Short mmCIF file of N, CA and C in Angstrom, two decimals:
data_model
loop_
_atom_site.label_atom_id
_atom_site.label_comp_id
_atom_site.label_asym_id
_atom_site.label_seq_id
_atom_site.Cartn_x
_atom_site.Cartn_y
_atom_site.Cartn_z
N MET A 20 -17.93 1.64 -6.76
CA MET A 20 -17.29 0.45 -7.43
C MET A 20 -15.59 0.93 -7.58
N VAL A 21 -15.21 2.21 -7.52
CA VAL A 21 -14.17 2.87 -7.84
C VAL A 21 -13.48 2.77 -6.24
N TYR A 22 -13.85 2.45 -5.25
CA TYR A 22 -13.13 2.16 -3.95
C TYR A 22 -13.04 1.06 -3.97
N VAL A 23 -13.74 -0.14 -4.53
CA VAL A 23 -13.44 -1.28 -4.60
C VAL A 23 -11.81 -1.68 -5.40
N THR A 24 -12.05 -1.12 -6.54
CA THR A 24 -10.78 -1.30 -7.20
C THR A 24 -9.50 -0.32 -6.79
N LEU A 25 -9.77 0.50 -6.01
CA LEU A 25 -8.50 1.29 -5.26
C LEU A 25 -8.32 0.21 -4.13
N ALA A 26 -9.37 -0.46 -3.33
CA ALA A 26 -8.86 -1.27 -2.19
C ALA A 26 -8.13 -2.38 -2.70
N GLY A 27 -8.37 -3.03 -4.12
CA GLY A 27 -7.58 -3.80 -4.40
C GLY A 27 -6.23 -3.71 -4.93
N ALA A 28 -5.95 -2.31 -5.17
CA ALA A 28 -4.65 -1.69 -5.64
C ALA A 28 -3.98 -1.75 -4.45
N ILE A 29 -4.80 -1.13 -3.43
CA ILE A 29 -3.91 -1.10 -1.95
C ILE A 29 -3.28 -2.67 -1.47
N LEU A 30 -4.28 -3.43 -1.59
CA LEU A 30 -4.13 -4.70 -1.09
C LEU A 30 -2.76 -5.49 -1.77
N SER A 31 -3.04 -5.33 -3.34
CA SER A 31 -1.77 -5.83 -4.18
C SER A 31 -0.34 -5.21 -3.30
N GLU A 32 -0.62 -4.12 -3.40
CA GLU A 32 0.42 -3.19 -3.16
C GLU A 32 1.16 -3.97 -1.70
N ILE A 33 0.35 -4.19 -0.53
CA ILE A 33 0.84 -4.25 0.46
C ILE A 33 1.17 -6.34 0.42
N LEU A 34 0.72 -6.94 -0.04
CA LEU A 34 0.97 -7.97 -0.56
C LEU A 34 2.59 -8.17 -1.22
N ALA A 35 3.01 -6.98 -2.05
CA ALA A 35 3.70 -7.26 -3.02
C ALA A 35 5.15 -6.51 -2.16
N THR A 36 4.85 -5.74 -1.19
CA THR A 36 6.01 -5.17 -0.34
C THR A 36 6.33 -6.49 0.51
N THR A 37 5.29 -6.67 1.18
CA THR A 37 5.55 -7.51 2.31
C THR A 37 6.10 -9.30 1.52
N ALA A 38 6.06 -9.36 0.45
CA ALA A 38 6.81 -10.39 -0.40
C ALA A 38 8.21 -10.05 -0.60
N MET A 39 8.49 -8.68 -0.92
CA MET A 39 9.71 -8.22 -0.91
C MET A 39 10.58 -8.83 0.19
N LYS A 40 10.16 -8.34 0.98
CA LYS A 40 10.85 -8.86 2.61
C LYS A 40 11.50 -9.81 2.19
N TYR A 41 10.53 -10.71 2.08
CA TYR A 41 10.83 -12.25 1.96
C TYR A 41 11.82 -12.65 0.42
N SER A 42 12.12 -12.13 -0.30
CA SER A 42 12.61 -12.24 -1.93
C SER A 42 14.20 -11.81 -1.36
N GLU A 43 14.30 -11.48 -0.29
CA GLU A 43 16.00 -11.71 -0.05
C GLU A 43 16.89 -10.70 -1.28
N GLY A 44 16.34 -9.35 -1.47
CA GLY A 44 16.95 -8.96 -2.64
C GLY A 44 16.97 -9.71 -4.01
N PHE A 45 15.39 -10.26 -3.95
CA PHE A 45 15.37 -10.71 -5.33
C PHE A 45 16.18 -11.81 -5.36
N SER A 46 16.59 -12.41 -4.36
CA SER A 46 17.45 -13.78 -5.00
C SER A 46 16.22 -15.46 -4.64
N ARG A 47 15.09 -14.80 -4.17
CA ARG A 47 14.45 -15.81 -3.71
C ARG A 47 13.51 -16.03 -4.84
N LEU A 48 13.21 -17.05 -5.83
CA LEU A 48 12.28 -17.18 -7.09
C LEU A 48 10.73 -16.58 -6.27
N TRP A 49 10.04 -17.10 -5.46
CA TRP A 49 8.54 -17.16 -5.30
C TRP A 49 8.13 -15.93 -4.95
N PRO A 50 9.29 -15.37 -3.78
CA PRO A 50 8.69 -14.14 -3.38
C PRO A 50 9.01 -12.90 -4.09
N SER A 51 9.96 -13.15 -5.13
CA SER A 51 10.37 -12.17 -6.13
C SER A 51 8.99 -12.17 -7.08
N LEU A 52 8.70 -13.30 -7.49
CA LEU A 52 7.31 -13.28 -8.39
C LEU A 52 6.25 -12.82 -8.06
N VAL A 53 6.00 -13.17 -6.28
CA VAL A 53 5.15 -12.62 -5.73
C VAL A 53 5.22 -11.00 -6.19
N THR A 54 6.29 -10.53 -5.73
CA THR A 54 6.46 -8.97 -5.63
C THR A 54 6.48 -8.17 -6.78
N THR A 55 6.35 -8.99 -7.88
CA THR A 55 6.29 -8.47 -9.30
C THR A 55 4.86 -8.54 -9.81
N ALA A 56 4.56 -9.50 -9.52
CA ALA A 56 2.89 -9.45 -10.12
C ALA A 56 1.97 -8.91 -9.38
N GLY A 57 2.34 -8.72 -7.86
CA GLY A 57 1.88 -7.71 -6.76
C GLY A 57 2.05 -6.46 -7.31
N TYR A 58 3.05 -6.08 -7.66
CA TYR A 58 3.31 -4.24 -8.15
C TYR A 58 2.36 -4.25 -9.55
N LEU A 59 2.42 -4.98 -10.44
CA LEU A 59 1.99 -5.02 -11.71
C LEU A 59 0.55 -5.02 -11.68
N LEU A 60 -0.09 -5.77 -10.80
CA LEU A 60 -1.67 -5.82 -10.31
C LEU A 60 -2.23 -4.29 -9.73
N ALA A 61 -1.01 -4.00 -8.56
CA ALA A 61 -1.37 -2.93 -8.16
C ALA A 61 -1.43 -1.43 -8.88
N PHE A 62 -0.47 -1.41 -9.81
CA PHE A 62 -0.42 -0.50 -10.69
C PHE A 62 -1.14 -0.22 -11.79
N ALA A 63 -1.82 -1.58 -12.18
CA ALA A 63 -2.97 -1.68 -13.41
C ALA A 63 -4.46 -1.30 -12.39
N LEU A 64 -4.82 -1.66 -11.55
CA LEU A 64 -5.68 -1.23 -10.60
C LEU A 64 -5.84 0.17 -10.33
N LEU A 65 -4.16 0.82 -9.82
CA LEU A 65 -4.50 1.97 -9.43
C LEU A 65 -5.20 3.05 -11.11
N ALA A 66 -4.62 2.48 -11.78
CA ALA A 66 -4.53 2.96 -13.22
C ALA A 66 -6.08 3.51 -13.61
N GLN A 67 -6.95 2.27 -13.51
CA GLN A 67 -8.60 2.14 -13.78
C GLN A 67 -9.09 2.89 -12.60
N THR A 68 -8.60 3.37 -11.21
CA THR A 68 -8.83 3.74 -10.46
C THR A 68 -9.15 5.21 -10.75
N LEU A 69 -7.90 5.63 -11.50
CA LEU A 69 -7.54 7.11 -11.39
C LEU A 69 -8.58 7.30 -12.90
N LYS A 70 -9.59 6.54 -13.13
CA LYS A 70 -10.22 6.78 -14.60
C LYS A 70 -11.65 7.45 -14.14
N SER A 71 -11.59 7.71 -12.89
CA SER A 71 -12.86 8.05 -12.09
C SER A 71 -12.38 8.74 -10.89
N MET A 72 -11.44 8.82 -10.31
CA MET A 72 -10.81 9.64 -9.33
C MET A 72 -9.52 10.27 -9.73
N SER A 73 -9.96 11.55 -8.51
CA SER A 73 -8.83 12.35 -8.68
C SER A 73 -7.21 11.94 -8.74
N VAL A 74 -5.94 12.35 -9.38
CA VAL A 74 -5.00 11.56 -9.10
C VAL A 74 -4.76 12.04 -7.30
N GLY A 75 -5.08 13.23 -6.93
CA GLY A 75 -3.92 13.20 -5.73
C GLY A 75 -4.89 12.74 -4.33
N THR A 76 -6.27 12.35 -4.85
CA THR A 76 -7.00 11.55 -3.83
C THR A 76 -6.56 10.27 -3.79
N ALA A 77 -6.80 9.49 -5.26
CA ALA A 77 -6.56 8.03 -5.37
C ALA A 77 -4.82 7.89 -4.74
N TYR A 78 -4.02 8.47 -4.87
CA TYR A 78 -2.73 8.37 -4.48
C TYR A 78 -2.55 8.55 -3.03
N ALA A 79 -3.11 9.22 -2.81
CA ALA A 79 -2.91 9.85 -1.15
C ALA A 79 -3.57 8.75 -0.39
N ILE A 80 -4.58 8.04 -0.87
CA ILE A 80 -5.15 6.91 -0.25
C ILE A 80 -4.36 5.86 -0.42
N TRP A 81 -4.04 5.56 -1.61
CA TRP A 81 -3.09 4.37 -2.15
C TRP A 81 -1.63 4.39 -1.03
N SER A 82 -1.13 5.21 -0.90
CA SER A 82 0.02 5.63 -0.58
C SER A 82 0.10 5.12 0.97
N GLY A 83 -1.02 6.28 1.74
CA GLY A 83 -1.26 5.97 2.93
C GLY A 83 -1.63 4.94 3.24
N ALA A 84 -2.59 4.37 2.81
CA ALA A 84 -2.83 3.16 3.63
C ALA A 84 -1.97 2.08 3.48
N GLY A 85 -1.34 1.97 2.28
CA GLY A 85 -0.05 1.07 2.21
C GLY A 85 0.57 1.24 3.04
N THR A 86 1.30 2.75 3.46
CA THR A 86 2.10 2.79 4.26
C THR A 86 1.97 2.28 5.79
N ALA A 87 0.68 2.80 6.23
CA ALA A 87 0.20 2.60 7.84
C ALA A 87 -0.15 0.96 7.63
N VAL A 88 -0.41 0.35 6.72
CA VAL A 88 -0.66 -1.18 6.96
C VAL A 88 0.50 -2.03 7.21
N ILE A 89 1.77 -1.50 5.80
CA ILE A 89 3.04 -2.09 6.07
C ILE A 89 3.76 -1.80 7.20
N ALA A 90 3.75 -0.66 7.79
CA ALA A 90 4.06 -0.49 9.24
C ALA A 90 3.54 -1.26 10.54
N ALA A 91 2.27 -1.27 10.35
CA ALA A 91 1.85 -2.02 11.40
C ALA A 91 1.86 -3.70 10.96
N ILE A 92 2.43 -4.09 9.95
CA ILE A 92 2.99 -5.70 9.68
C ILE A 92 4.17 -5.95 10.21
N GLY A 93 5.23 -4.98 9.90
CA GLY A 93 6.41 -4.61 10.39
C GLY A 93 6.42 -4.73 12.17
N MET A 94 5.78 -3.82 12.83
CA MET A 94 5.63 -3.95 13.93
C MET A 94 4.77 -5.08 14.68
N VAL A 95 3.97 -5.67 14.19
CA VAL A 95 3.09 -6.72 14.51
C VAL A 95 3.51 -8.05 14.45
N PHE A 96 4.11 -8.27 13.00
CA PHE A 96 4.55 -9.88 12.65
C PHE A 96 5.96 -10.04 12.28
N LEU A 97 6.69 -8.70 11.99
CA LEU A 97 8.20 -9.01 11.90
C LEU A 97 8.86 -8.54 12.85
N GLY A 98 8.45 -7.99 14.13
CA GLY A 98 9.58 -7.94 15.16
C GLY A 98 10.65 -6.29 14.77
N GLU A 99 9.51 -5.39 14.21
CA GLU A 99 10.19 -4.01 14.46
C GLU A 99 9.56 -3.01 15.61
N SER A 100 10.09 -2.27 15.90
CA SER A 100 9.91 -1.44 17.02
C SER A 100 8.71 -0.66 16.57
N ALA A 101 7.83 -0.67 17.67
CA ALA A 101 6.62 0.09 17.84
C ALA A 101 7.01 0.97 18.63
N SER A 102 7.88 2.07 18.37
CA SER A 102 8.24 3.37 18.99
C SER A 102 7.27 4.24 19.10
N ALA A 103 7.01 5.36 20.03
CA ALA A 103 6.02 6.54 19.93
C ALA A 103 5.85 7.33 18.55
N ALA A 104 7.34 7.18 18.56
CA ALA A 104 7.60 8.18 16.99
C ALA A 104 6.94 7.45 16.04
N LYS A 105 6.99 5.81 15.81
CA LYS A 105 6.99 5.77 14.62
C LYS A 105 5.37 5.71 14.78
N LEU A 106 4.61 5.34 15.73
CA LEU A 106 3.50 5.01 15.62
C LEU A 106 2.60 6.81 15.55
N LEU A 107 3.27 7.72 15.97
CA LEU A 107 2.68 9.33 15.75
C LEU A 107 3.43 9.19 14.17
N GLY A 108 4.09 9.09 13.54
CA GLY A 108 4.34 9.01 12.09
C GLY A 108 3.14 8.29 11.48
N VAL A 109 2.90 7.42 11.77
CA VAL A 109 1.89 6.51 10.97
C VAL A 109 0.13 7.40 11.08
N SER A 110 0.32 7.76 12.22
CA SER A 110 -0.94 8.48 12.80
C SER A 110 -1.14 9.74 12.08
N LEU A 111 -0.04 10.49 11.84
CA LEU A 111 -0.12 11.65 10.58
C LEU A 111 -0.52 11.13 9.40
N VAL A 112 0.50 10.19 8.77
CA VAL A 112 -0.05 9.80 7.87
C VAL A 112 -1.69 9.57 7.33
N ILE A 113 -1.91 8.81 8.30
CA ILE A 113 -3.51 8.44 8.17
C ILE A 113 -4.55 9.69 8.28
N ALA A 114 -3.91 10.48 9.33
CA ALA A 114 -4.72 11.98 9.40
C ALA A 114 -4.69 12.36 7.65
N GLY A 115 -3.36 12.59 7.61
CA GLY A 115 -3.48 13.45 5.75
C GLY A 115 -4.22 12.60 5.01
N VAL A 116 -4.39 11.44 4.96
CA VAL A 116 -5.24 10.92 4.16
C VAL A 116 -6.56 11.37 4.12
N VAL A 117 -6.87 11.55 5.56
CA VAL A 117 -8.37 11.88 5.85
C VAL A 117 -8.59 13.07 5.62
N VAL A 118 -7.66 14.21 5.16
CA VAL A 118 -8.02 15.33 5.68
C VAL A 118 -7.93 15.82 4.00
N LEU A 119 -7.03 15.15 3.06
CA LEU A 119 -7.12 15.06 1.69
C LEU A 119 -8.78 14.16 1.51
N ASN A 120 -9.35 13.72 1.90
CA ASN A 120 -10.44 13.18 1.54
C ASN A 120 -11.56 13.94 1.63
N LEU A 121 -11.53 14.61 3.05
CA LEU A 121 -12.34 15.72 3.25
C LEU A 121 -12.24 16.49 2.29
N ASP A 122 -11.21 17.36 1.53
CA ASP A 122 -11.47 18.22 0.80
C ASP A 122 -11.86 18.05 -0.36
N GLY A 123 -11.64 16.48 -0.72
CA GLY A 123 -11.90 15.74 -2.16
C GLY A 123 -13.35 15.88 -2.40
N ALA A 124 -14.52 15.89 -1.01
CA ALA A 124 -15.80 15.48 -0.81
C ALA A 124 -16.64 16.91 -1.43
N HIS A 125 -15.88 18.05 -1.14
CA HIS A 125 -16.11 19.21 -1.45
C HIS A 125 -16.69 19.57 -3.18
#
């Protein structure tokens, strides 16, 4: 169940960050409200996750997955460049999360 809660926190953070792109510096009401609500929900779910998962592991998964997915959304849907350096960086973030999880499994 802890991974379901963490997945909800990740999805909320991704939604909030994507909405922030469309808020135009918090000058548009609905994207700004989605951003605020998404981050509040993300932090509430992350806080619940931390009741039964170590902070290092939870935060690594939350931030790493969010970073990787947001980078992919930027490249696929928002016309951002998909350079070799950016793809390598995202790969390294994912590898770091995997390594932290392997250590946490012991």
